[in-house]
Amino acid sequence: MALLLAHAAMALHAPPFVRAAARAPSLAAVAAPSDLTQRLISDLTAPDRLEALASCDARRIAYDPFNFWDIIVESLSPAHFSRAFGLILPTLCGLAAWGLSLTWLLRRPEVAGLSELIGPYTALSGSLLTPVSFLLVFRIGRAAARFWDARAALGAIIEKCRSAASTSALTYASTPELRDQFSRWLSVLPIAVKNDLRALDASRSVARGYRLQQLCPVLTEEEASELLDSKRGPILVLNRLRRVCFAANAASETDPIERAQALRSINKVVDDLTGAWGAMERIGNTPLPFAYVAHLRTTLVLYIGLWYVSM
């Protein structure tokens, strides 16, 4: 009897986390997948959804980093060249017209003295080679830096989504419906970020159909349409995550201090997800500085134009 009273007194004066551990569900109860969890896993691994997700990356460039010739062939492929074809085609046509016109003009007998007139300017192409080389190397370096920054932001989203999923599975074990809602909205956040950063293709109806297939097994058709119609889909998803957090925190019957700590932990993860998406948005919407682009393009056009003269 004295031993029982001693244990009772220790329980009453134990720290909050000890009392929470005593009230927490058993490990077997948490680890055992419920019907909601099984349905969520089934929706996430639906074949149509996985096929739609794979199709959105069908036109992205991939290469084997351990194959020397693969990257060379891939860089010359139509799929890679067509991404910047609309930007460089007018410049290439203009330079080709300039070279043909200059060649035709210099070969005419009535302008035989033109070659001697422009002779002193032919050495300018060599003097422009060094600044053009430095500008191009700097541009390649900035492209690599932007790629790694974007990759780090994407890695942060993956890491925080995993942390939020595991934390919510234990924190919201007493409210399985809210836990299921949180997991569903969390799983579509990377898709919402991808849709926000990538513009729809020319066939908007086809692209929208693919995006609905990526969302509908996890969300309802109304929720998926609302997400696609939103101007900033990630904001909508993050707002739903916060609403579920507050609802689950209000429905919890644990100690107020424990609820506050759990809400703070989950809310911190949502804040980190917001920052990671913001970093990717900043990279996607921030072009290279105007002064650098102007210097590079002007110097490059002058170099190629004078190169035709020096031939």
Short mmCIF file of N, CA, C and O in Angstrom, two decimals, residues 115-249:
data_model
loop_
_atom_site.label_atom_id
_atom_site.label_comp_id
_atom_site.label_asym_id
_atom_site.label_seq_id
_atom_site.Cartn_x
_atom_site.Cartn_y
_atom_site.Cartn_z
N SER A 115 38.12 47.56 -97.93
CA SER A 115 38.89 46.66 -97.07
C SER A 115 40.02 47.40 -96.37
O SER A 115 40.28 47.17 -95.18
N GLU A 116 40.70 48.30 -97.09
CA GLU A 116 41.76 49.07 -96.45
C GLU A 116 41.20 50.07 -95.44
O GLU A 116 41.85 50.39 -94.44
N LEU A 117 39.99 50.53 -95.70
CA LEU A 117 39.39 51.50 -94.79
C LEU A 117 39.04 50.89 -93.44
O LEU A 117 39.22 51.51 -92.39
N ILE A 118 38.52 49.67 -93.46
CA ILE A 118 38.11 49.03 -92.20
C ILE A 118 39.20 48.15 -91.64
O ILE A 118 39.01 47.49 -90.60
N GLY A 119 40.35 48.11 -92.28
CA GLY A 119 41.44 47.26 -91.81
C GLY A 119 41.86 47.55 -90.38
O GLY A 119 42.08 46.61 -89.60
N PRO A 120 42.04 48.84 -89.96
CA PRO A 120 42.46 49.09 -88.56
C PRO A 120 41.47 48.61 -87.51
O PRO A 120 41.86 48.41 -86.36
N TYR A 121 40.22 48.40 -87.91
CA TYR A 121 39.22 48.00 -86.91
C TYR A 121 39.13 46.47 -86.74
O TYR A 121 38.41 46.00 -85.88
N THR A 122 39.84 45.74 -87.59
CA THR A 122 39.75 44.28 -87.49
C THR A 122 40.42 43.75 -86.24
O THR A 122 40.08 42.66 -85.76
N ALA A 123 41.38 44.51 -85.67
CA ALA A 123 42.05 44.04 -84.46
C ALA A 123 41.19 44.20 -83.21
O ALA A 123 41.55 43.68 -82.15
N LEU A 124 40.06 44.91 -83.34
CA LEU A 124 39.21 45.11 -82.16
C LEU A 124 38.57 43.81 -81.69
O LEU A 124 38.27 43.65 -80.51
N SER A 125 38.33 42.89 -82.61
CA SER A 125 37.71 41.62 -82.20
C SER A 125 38.61 40.86 -81.23
O SER A 125 38.13 40.23 -80.29
N GLY A 126 39.91 40.91 -81.45
CA GLY A 126 40.82 40.24 -80.53
C GLY A 126 40.85 40.87 -79.16
O GLY A 126 40.96 40.18 -78.14
N SER A 127 40.74 42.20 -79.10
CA SER A 127 40.73 42.88 -77.80
C SER A 127 39.45 42.64 -77.02
O SER A 127 39.44 42.76 -75.79
N LEU A 128 38.38 42.31 -77.73
CA LEU A 128 37.10 42.03 -77.05
C LEU A 128 37.00 40.58 -76.58
O LEU A 128 36.06 40.25 -75.85
N LEU A 129 37.92 39.74 -77.00
CA LEU A 129 37.84 38.31 -76.64
C LEU A 129 37.98 38.11 -75.13
O LEU A 129 37.26 37.30 -74.54
N THR A 130 38.89 38.85 -74.50
CA THR A 130 39.10 38.67 -73.06
C THR A 130 37.89 39.07 -72.23
O THR A 130 37.44 38.30 -71.38
N PRO A 131 37.29 40.26 -72.43
CA PRO A 131 36.09 40.59 -71.64
C PRO A 131 34.91 39.66 -71.91
O PRO A 131 34.15 39.34 -70.99
N VAL A 132 34.76 39.23 -73.16
CA VAL A 132 33.68 38.30 -73.46
C VAL A 132 33.88 36.99 -72.71
O VAL A 132 32.93 36.41 -72.16
N SER A 133 35.12 36.52 -72.65
CA SER A 133 35.40 35.26 -71.94
C SER A 133 35.10 35.40 -70.46
O SER A 133 34.47 34.52 -69.86
N PHE A 134 35.51 36.51 -69.84
CA PHE A 134 35.24 36.71 -68.42
C PHE A 134 33.74 36.80 -68.14
O PHE A 134 33.24 36.25 -67.15
N LEU A 135 33.01 37.51 -68.99
CA LEU A 135 31.58 37.66 -68.79
C LEU A 135 30.85 36.32 -68.93
O LEU A 135 29.93 36.01 -68.17
N LEU A 136 31.28 35.51 -69.90
CA LEU A 136 30.65 34.21 -70.08
C LEU A 136 30.95 33.28 -68.91
O LEU A 136 30.08 32.53 -68.45
N VAL A 137 32.19 33.30 -68.42
CA VAL A 137 32.53 32.47 -67.26
C VAL A 137 31.74 32.90 -66.03
O VAL A 137 31.24 32.07 -65.26
N PHE A 138 31.58 34.19 -65.84
CA PHE A 138 30.78 34.68 -64.71
C PHE A 138 29.34 34.24 -64.84
O PHE A 138 28.70 33.88 -63.84
N ARG A 139 28.81 34.28 -66.04
CA ARG A 139 27.41 33.86 -66.24
C ARG A 139 27.24 32.38 -65.92
O ARG A 139 26.25 31.98 -65.30
N ILE A 140 28.19 31.56 -66.35
CA ILE A 140 28.10 30.13 -66.03
C ILE A 140 28.18 29.92 -64.52
O ILE A 140 27.47 29.09 -63.95
N GLY A 141 29.05 30.68 -63.85
CA GLY A 141 29.15 30.56 -62.39
C GLY A 141 27.86 30.96 -61.69
O GLY A 141 27.44 30.30 -60.73
N ARG A 142 27.23 32.02 -62.16
CA ARG A 142 25.96 32.44 -61.55
C ARG A 142 24.86 31.41 -61.80
O ARG A 142 24.02 31.17 -60.94
N ALA A 143 24.86 30.79 -62.98
CA ALA A 143 23.88 29.75 -63.26
C ALA A 143 24.05 28.56 -62.32
O ALA A 143 23.07 28.01 -61.81
N ALA A 144 25.30 28.17 -62.07
CA ALA A 144 25.55 27.07 -61.14
C ALA A 144 25.12 27.45 -59.73
O ALA A 144 24.54 26.63 -59.00
N ALA A 145 25.40 28.69 -59.31
CA ALA A 145 25.01 29.12 -57.96
C ALA A 145 23.50 29.13 -57.80
O ALA A 145 22.95 28.70 -56.76
N ARG A 146 22.79 29.61 -58.81
CA ARG A 146 21.32 29.61 -58.74
C ARG A 146 20.76 28.19 -58.70
O ARG A 146 19.78 27.91 -58.01
N PHE A 147 21.40 27.29 -59.45
CA PHE A 147 20.94 25.90 -59.44
C PHE A 147 21.10 25.29 -58.05
O PHE A 147 20.18 24.63 -57.54
N TRP A 148 22.25 25.49 -57.42
CA TRP A 148 22.48 24.90 -56.11
C TRP A 148 21.60 25.56 -55.04
O TRP A 148 21.16 24.89 -54.10
N ASP A 149 21.35 26.85 -55.17
CA ASP A 149 20.43 27.50 -54.22
C ASP A 149 19.02 26.94 -54.34
O ASP A 149 18.35 26.69 -53.33
N ALA A 150 18.57 26.73 -55.58
CA ALA A 150 17.25 26.15 -55.78
C ALA A 150 17.20 24.71 -55.28
O ALA A 150 16.20 24.28 -54.69
N ARG A 151 18.27 23.98 -55.49
CA ARG A 151 18.31 22.58 -55.02
C ARG A 151 18.30 22.54 -53.49
O ARG A 151 17.67 21.65 -52.91
N ALA A 152 18.98 23.48 -52.85
CA ALA A 152 18.96 23.52 -51.38
C ALA A 152 17.57 23.86 -50.87
O ALA A 152 17.12 23.30 -49.86
N ALA A 153 16.87 24.78 -51.54
CA ALA A 153 15.50 25.12 -51.12
C ALA A 153 14.56 23.93 -51.30
O ALA A 153 13.71 23.66 -50.44
N LEU A 154 14.71 23.20 -52.40
CA LEU A 154 13.88 22.00 -52.60
C LEU A 154 14.20 20.94 -51.56
O LEU A 154 13.29 20.27 -51.04
N GLY A 155 15.48 20.78 -51.23
CA GLY A 155 15.84 19.83 -50.18
C GLY A 155 15.26 20.22 -48.84
O GLY A 155 14.86 19.35 -48.04
N ALA A 156 15.19 21.53 -48.57
CA ALA A 156 14.58 21.99 -47.31
C ALA A 156 13.10 21.67 -47.28
O ALA A 156 12.57 21.27 -46.22
N ILE A 157 12.40 21.80 -48.40
CA ILE A 157 10.98 21.45 -48.44
C ILE A 157 10.79 19.96 -48.17
O ILE A 157 9.90 19.56 -47.41
N ILE A 158 11.62 19.13 -48.79
CA ILE A 158 11.50 17.68 -48.56
C ILE A 158 11.78 17.34 -47.11
O ILE A 158 11.05 16.56 -46.48
N GLU A 159 12.82 17.94 -46.55
CA GLU A 159 13.18 17.65 -45.16
C GLU A 159 12.07 18.09 -44.20
O GLU A 159 11.68 17.34 -43.29
N LYS A 160 11.55 19.29 -44.39
CA LYS A 160 10.52 19.81 -43.49
C LYS A 160 9.21 19.05 -43.64
O LYS A 160 8.48 18.86 -42.66
N CYS A 161 8.89 18.62 -44.85
CA CYS A 161 7.67 17.82 -45.03
C CYS A 161 7.78 16.48 -44.30
O CYS A 161 6.82 16.02 -43.67
N ARG A 162 8.94 15.88 -44.34
CA ARG A 162 9.13 14.62 -43.61
C ARG A 162 9.04 14.85 -42.11
O ARG A 162 8.42 14.05 -41.39
N SER A 163 9.66 15.93 -41.63
CA SER A 163 9.60 16.23 -40.19
C SER A 163 8.18 16.51 -39.76
O SER A 163 7.73 16.03 -38.71
N ALA A 164 7.45 17.30 -40.56
CA ALA A 164 6.07 17.61 -40.20
C ALA A 164 5.18 16.37 -40.23
O ALA A 164 4.30 16.22 -39.38
N ALA A 165 5.41 15.48 -41.18
CA ALA A 165 4.59 14.27 -41.26
C ALA A 165 4.82 13.37 -40.05
O ALA A 165 3.86 12.86 -39.45
N SER A 166 6.07 13.18 -39.67
CA SER A 166 6.35 12.31 -38.52
C SER A 166 5.89 12.95 -37.22
O SER A 166 5.38 12.26 -36.32
N THR A 167 6.06 14.27 -37.09
CA THR A 167 5.64 14.94 -35.86
C THR A 167 4.13 14.96 -35.72
O THR A 167 3.59 14.70 -34.63
N SER A 168 3.43 15.23 -36.81
CA SER A 168 1.97 15.27 -36.74
C SER A 168 1.37 13.88 -36.50
O SER A 168 0.31 13.76 -35.88
N ALA A 169 2.05 12.83 -36.98
CA ALA A 169 1.54 11.48 -36.75
C ALA A 169 1.46 11.14 -35.26
O ALA A 169 0.56 10.41 -34.82
N LEU A 170 2.39 11.68 -34.48
CA LEU A 170 2.39 11.43 -33.04
C LEU A 170 1.60 12.49 -32.28
O LEU A 170 0.86 12.18 -31.35
N THR A 171 1.73 13.75 -32.70
CA THR A 171 1.08 14.84 -31.98
C THR A 171 -0.43 14.79 -32.12
O THR A 171 -1.17 15.05 -31.16
N TYR A 172 -0.91 14.44 -33.32
CA TYR A 172 -2.35 14.43 -33.59
C TYR A 172 -2.91 13.01 -33.59
O TYR A 172 -3.87 12.71 -34.30
N ALA A 173 -2.30 12.12 -32.80
CA ALA A 173 -2.79 10.73 -32.76
C ALA A 173 -4.20 10.64 -32.19
O ALA A 173 -4.96 9.74 -32.56
N SER A 174 -4.57 11.57 -31.31
CA SER A 174 -5.91 11.53 -30.71
C SER A 174 -6.98 12.08 -31.62
O SER A 174 -8.17 11.93 -31.35
N THR A 175 -6.59 12.75 -32.72
CA THR A 175 -7.55 13.29 -33.69
C THR A 175 -7.19 12.78 -35.08
O THR A 175 -6.58 13.50 -35.87
N PRO A 176 -7.54 11.55 -35.40
CA PRO A 176 -7.10 10.97 -36.68
C PRO A 176 -7.65 11.70 -37.91
O PRO A 176 -6.98 11.75 -38.94
N GLU A 177 -8.86 12.27 -37.81
CA GLU A 177 -9.40 12.98 -38.97
C GLU A 177 -8.56 14.21 -39.29
O GLU A 177 -8.24 14.47 -40.46
N LEU A 178 -8.21 14.98 -38.26
CA LEU A 178 -7.38 16.16 -38.49
C LEU A 178 -5.96 15.77 -38.92
O LEU A 178 -5.34 16.47 -39.72
N ARG A 179 -5.47 14.67 -38.37
CA ARG A 179 -4.15 14.21 -38.79
C ARG A 179 -4.17 13.83 -40.27
O ARG A 179 -3.21 14.11 -41.00
N ASP A 180 -5.25 13.20 -40.72
CA ASP A 180 -5.37 12.84 -42.13
C ASP A 180 -5.43 14.09 -43.01
O ASP A 180 -4.79 14.14 -44.07
N GLN A 181 -6.19 15.10 -42.58
CA GLN A 181 -6.25 16.35 -43.35
C GLN A 181 -4.87 17.01 -43.43
O GLN A 181 -4.46 17.49 -44.50
N PHE A 182 -4.17 17.05 -42.32
CA PHE A 182 -2.84 17.66 -42.31
C PHE A 182 -1.91 16.91 -43.26
O PHE A 182 -1.15 17.54 -44.02
N SER A 183 -1.94 15.59 -43.24
CA SER A 183 -1.05 14.81 -44.09
C SER A 183 -1.38 15.01 -45.57
O SER A 183 -0.48 15.08 -46.41
N ARG A 184 -2.66 15.12 -45.89
CA ARG A 184 -3.06 15.30 -47.28
C ARG A 184 -2.61 16.66 -47.82
O ARG A 184 -2.07 16.76 -48.92
N TRP A 185 -2.85 17.71 -47.05
CA TRP A 185 -2.42 19.04 -47.50
C TRP A 185 -0.90 19.15 -47.53
O TRP A 185 -0.34 19.83 -48.38
N LEU A 186 -0.25 18.46 -46.61
CA LEU A 186 1.21 18.49 -46.61
C LEU A 186 1.78 17.79 -47.84
O LEU A 186 2.79 18.23 -48.40
N SER A 187 1.16 16.72 -48.27
CA SER A 187 1.66 15.97 -49.41
C SER A 187 1.48 16.71 -50.73
O SER A 187 2.20 16.42 -51.70
N VAL A 188 0.54 17.64 -50.80
CA VAL A 188 0.33 18.39 -52.05
C VAL A 188 1.10 19.71 -52.07
O VAL A 188 1.07 20.42 -53.08
N LEU A 189 1.77 20.06 -50.98
CA LEU A 189 2.52 21.31 -50.96
C LEU A 189 3.62 21.34 -52.02
O LEU A 189 3.75 22.34 -52.76
N PRO A 190 4.47 20.30 -52.16
CA PRO A 190 5.48 20.34 -53.23
C PRO A 190 4.86 20.47 -54.62
O PRO A 190 5.43 21.13 -55.50
N ILE A 191 3.70 19.86 -54.83
CA ILE A 191 3.04 19.98 -56.14
C ILE A 191 2.55 21.41 -56.35
O ILE A 191 2.66 21.97 -57.45
N ALA A 192 2.01 22.03 -55.29
CA ALA A 192 1.57 23.42 -55.41
C ALA A 192 2.74 24.35 -55.70
O ALA A 192 2.62 25.29 -56.48
N VAL A 193 3.88 24.09 -55.07
CA VAL A 193 5.07 24.90 -55.34
C VAL A 193 5.53 24.72 -56.79
O VAL A 193 5.87 25.68 -57.49
N LYS A 194 5.51 23.49 -57.27
CA LYS A 194 5.90 23.21 -58.65
C LYS A 194 4.96 23.91 -59.63
O LYS A 194 5.42 24.53 -60.61
N ASN A 195 3.66 23.85 -59.39
CA ASN A 195 2.71 24.50 -60.27
C ASN A 195 2.84 26.01 -60.24
O ASN A 195 2.61 26.69 -61.24
N ASP A 196 3.21 26.55 -59.08
CA ASP A 196 3.36 28.00 -58.97
C ASP A 196 4.60 28.49 -59.71
O ASP A 196 4.60 29.59 -60.27
N LEU A 197 5.65 27.68 -59.73
CA LEU A 197 6.89 28.09 -60.37
C LEU A 197 6.90 27.82 -61.87
O LEU A 197 7.63 28.48 -62.62
N ARG A 198 6.11 26.85 -62.31
CA ARG A 198 6.08 26.50 -63.73
C ARG A 198 4.78 27.01 -64.35
O ARG A 198 3.70 26.74 -63.84
N ALA A 199 4.92 27.71 -65.46
CA ALA A 199 3.74 28.19 -66.17
C ALA A 199 3.09 27.05 -66.94
O ALA A 199 3.75 26.06 -67.30
N LEU A 200 1.80 27.20 -67.20
CA LEU A 200 1.09 26.20 -67.98
C LEU A 200 1.59 26.21 -69.41
O LEU A 200 2.01 27.25 -69.95
N ASP A 201 1.55 25.05 -70.07
CA ASP A 201 1.98 24.96 -71.45
C ASP A 201 0.95 25.61 -72.37
O ASP A 201 -0.06 26.15 -71.93
N ALA A 202 1.23 25.53 -73.67
CA ALA A 202 0.29 26.12 -74.63
C ALA A 202 -1.08 25.46 -74.55
O ALA A 202 -2.11 26.12 -74.65
N SER A 203 -1.10 24.15 -74.39
CA SER A 203 -2.36 23.44 -74.24
C SER A 203 -2.78 23.48 -72.78
O SER A 203 -2.48 22.57 -72.00
N ARG A 204 -3.42 24.55 -72.38
CA ARG A 204 -3.75 24.76 -70.97
C ARG A 204 -4.73 23.71 -70.46
O ARG A 204 -4.64 23.28 -69.31
N SER A 205 -5.67 23.30 -71.30
CA SER A 205 -6.65 22.33 -70.85
C SER A 205 -6.00 20.98 -70.57
O SER A 205 -6.32 20.32 -69.58
N VAL A 206 -5.05 20.58 -71.42
CA VAL A 206 -4.36 19.31 -71.20
C VAL A 206 -3.49 19.39 -69.95
O VAL A 206 -3.46 18.48 -69.12
N ALA A 207 -2.77 20.50 -69.80
CA ALA A 207 -1.91 20.66 -68.63
C ALA A 207 -2.74 20.71 -67.35
O ALA A 207 -2.34 20.15 -66.32
N ARG A 208 -3.88 21.36 -67.39
CA ARG A 208 -4.74 21.41 -66.20
C ARG A 208 -5.27 20.01 -65.86
O ARG A 208 -5.40 19.66 -64.69
N GLY A 209 -5.55 19.22 -66.90
CA GLY A 209 -6.00 17.86 -66.63
C GLY A 209 -4.94 17.03 -65.93
O GLY A 209 -5.24 16.27 -65.01
N TYR A 210 -3.68 17.19 -66.35
CA TYR A 210 -2.59 16.48 -65.68
C TYR A 210 -2.45 16.95 -64.23
O TYR A 210 -2.21 16.14 -63.32
N ARG A 211 -2.59 18.23 -64.00
CA ARG A 211 -2.44 18.74 -62.65
C ARG A 211 -3.60 18.30 -61.75
O ARG A 211 -3.40 18.08 -60.56
N LEU A 212 -4.78 18.15 -62.33
CA LEU A 212 -5.89 17.61 -61.54
C LEU A 212 -5.62 16.16 -61.16
O LEU A 212 -5.96 15.74 -60.05
N GLN A 213 -5.04 15.40 -62.06
CA GLN A 213 -4.72 14.01 -61.75
C GLN A 213 -3.67 13.91 -60.65
O GLN A 213 -3.66 12.95 -59.88
N GLN A 214 -2.78 14.89 -60.57
CA GLN A 214 -1.78 14.88 -59.51
C GLN A 214 -2.38 15.19 -58.15
O GLN A 214 -1.81 14.81 -57.13
N LEU A 215 -3.53 15.87 -58.12
CA LEU A 215 -4.10 16.33 -56.85
C LEU A 215 -5.34 15.55 -56.44
O LEU A 215 -5.55 15.32 -55.24
N CYS A 216 -6.16 15.17 -57.41
CA CYS A 216 -7.49 14.64 -57.08
C CYS A 216 -7.47 13.38 -56.22
O CYS A 216 -8.34 13.23 -55.36
N PRO A 217 -6.57 12.44 -56.40
CA PRO A 217 -6.62 11.28 -55.49
C PRO A 217 -6.37 11.65 -54.04
O PRO A 217 -6.87 10.96 -53.14
N VAL A 218 -5.64 12.73 -53.80
CA VAL A 218 -5.32 13.13 -52.43
C VAL A 218 -6.34 14.13 -51.92
O VAL A 218 -6.81 14.02 -50.78
N LEU A 219 -6.70 15.10 -52.74
CA LEU A 219 -7.72 16.09 -52.39
C LEU A 219 -9.01 15.77 -53.13
O LEU A 219 -9.02 15.02 -54.10
N THR A 220 -10.08 16.37 -52.68
CA THR A 220 -11.33 16.25 -53.41
C THR A 220 -11.27 17.09 -54.67
O THR A 220 -10.39 17.96 -54.84
N GLU A 221 -12.20 16.86 -55.58
CA GLU A 221 -12.19 17.61 -56.83
C GLU A 221 -12.41 19.09 -56.60
O GLU A 221 -11.81 19.93 -57.29
N GLU A 222 -13.25 19.43 -55.62
CA GLU A 222 -13.48 20.84 -55.31
C GLU A 222 -12.22 21.49 -54.73
O GLU A 222 -11.86 22.61 -55.10
N GLU A 223 -11.55 20.79 -53.82
CA GLU A 223 -10.32 21.33 -53.24
C GLU A 223 -9.22 21.47 -54.29
O GLU A 223 -8.49 22.47 -54.30
N ALA A 224 -9.12 20.48 -55.19
CA ALA A 224 -8.10 20.55 -56.24
C ALA A 224 -8.38 21.70 -57.20
O ALA A 224 -7.45 22.42 -57.61
N SER A 225 -9.64 21.90 -57.57
CA SER A 225 -9.98 23.02 -58.46
C SER A 225 -9.71 24.36 -57.79
O SER A 225 -9.22 25.30 -58.43
N GLU A 226 -10.03 24.44 -56.50
CA GLU A 226 -9.75 25.68 -55.78
C GLU A 226 -8.25 25.96 -55.73
O GLU A 226 -7.81 27.12 -55.86
N LEU A 227 -7.46 24.91 -55.56
CA LEU A 227 -6.01 25.09 -55.51
C LEU A 227 -5.46 25.51 -56.86
O LEU A 227 -4.59 26.39 -56.94
N LEU A 228 -5.96 24.92 -57.95
CA LEU A 228 -5.47 25.27 -59.27
C LEU A 228 -5.93 26.66 -59.70
O LEU A 228 -5.23 27.35 -60.45
N ASP A 229 -7.10 27.07 -59.24
CA ASP A 229 -7.62 28.40 -59.60
C ASP A 229 -7.00 29.51 -58.76
O ASP A 229 -7.15 30.69 -59.10
N SER A 230 -6.34 29.15 -57.69
CA SER A 230 -5.73 30.16 -56.83
C SER A 230 -4.51 30.77 -57.52
O SER A 230 -3.74 30.07 -58.19
N LYS A 231 -4.32 32.08 -57.35
CA LYS A 231 -3.17 32.74 -57.95
C LYS A 231 -1.87 32.33 -57.27
O LYS A 231 -0.82 32.33 -57.90
N ARG A 232 -1.94 32.02 -56.01
CA ARG A 232 -0.77 31.56 -55.25
C ARG A 232 -1.17 30.31 -54.49
O ARG A 232 -1.61 30.37 -53.35
N GLY A 233 -1.02 29.15 -55.17
CA GLY A 233 -1.42 27.90 -54.57
C GLY A 233 -0.70 27.56 -53.28
O GLY A 233 -1.35 27.09 -52.32
N PRO A 234 0.62 27.77 -53.17
CA PRO A 234 1.29 27.44 -51.92
C PRO A 234 0.75 28.20 -50.72
O PRO A 234 0.72 27.67 -49.61
N ILE A 235 0.32 29.44 -50.91
CA ILE A 235 -0.24 30.20 -49.79
C ILE A 235 -1.52 29.53 -49.30
O ILE A 235 -1.77 29.42 -48.08
N LEU A 236 -2.35 29.06 -50.24
CA LEU A 236 -3.58 28.36 -49.85
C LEU A 236 -3.25 27.09 -49.07
O LEU A 236 -3.88 26.82 -48.03
N VAL A 237 -2.27 26.32 -49.53
CA VAL A 237 -1.92 25.07 -48.84
C VAL A 237 -1.36 25.37 -47.45
O VAL A 237 -1.72 24.71 -46.46
N LEU A 238 -0.48 26.34 -47.35
CA LEU A 238 0.10 26.69 -46.05
C LEU A 238 -0.97 27.21 -45.10
O LEU A 238 -0.93 26.92 -43.88
N ASN A 239 -1.93 27.95 -45.61
CA ASN A 239 -3.02 28.42 -44.76
C ASN A 239 -3.87 27.26 -44.24
O ASN A 239 -4.28 27.24 -43.07
N ARG A 240 -4.13 26.28 -45.10
CA ARG A 240 -4.89 25.10 -44.65
C ARG A 240 -4.11 24.31 -43.60
O ARG A 240 -4.69 23.78 -42.65
N LEU A 241 -2.81 24.22 -43.77
CA LEU A 241 -2.00 23.52 -42.78
C LEU A 241 -2.07 24.21 -41.42
O LEU A 241 -2.21 23.54 -40.38
N ARG A 242 -2.01 25.51 -41.41
CA ARG A 242 -2.09 26.24 -40.14
C ARG A 242 -3.48 26.09 -39.52
O ARG A 242 -3.61 25.95 -38.29
N ARG A 243 -4.51 26.12 -40.33
CA ARG A 243 -5.87 25.95 -39.78
C ARG A 243 -6.04 24.58 -39.16
O ARG A 243 -6.65 24.44 -38.09
N VAL A 244 -5.50 23.55 -39.81
CA VAL A 244 -5.59 22.20 -39.24
C VAL A 244 -4.79 22.12 -37.94
O VAL A 244 -5.21 21.48 -36.97
N CYS A 245 -3.63 22.79 -37.90
CA CYS A 245 -2.82 22.80 -36.68
C CYS A 245 -3.59 23.39 -35.51
O CYS A 245 -3.63 22.82 -34.41
N PHE A 246 -4.22 24.53 -35.74
CA PHE A 246 -4.95 25.18 -34.65
C PHE A 246 -6.19 24.37 -34.26
O PHE A 246 -6.53 24.29 -33.08
N ALA A 247 -6.85 23.75 -35.25
CA ALA A 247 -8.02 22.93 -34.93
C ALA A 247 -7.62 21.71 -34.11
O ALA A 247 -8.29 21.35 -33.13
N ALA A 248 -6.54 21.05 -34.49
CA ALA A 248 -6.08 19.89 -33.75
C ALA A 248 -5.59 20.28 -32.36
O ALA A 248 -5.79 19.54 -31.39
N ASN A 249 -4.98 21.44 -32.25
CA ASN A 249 -4.52 21.89 -30.94
C ASN A 249 -5.70 22.20 -30.02
O ASN A 249 -5.67 21.91 -28.82
#
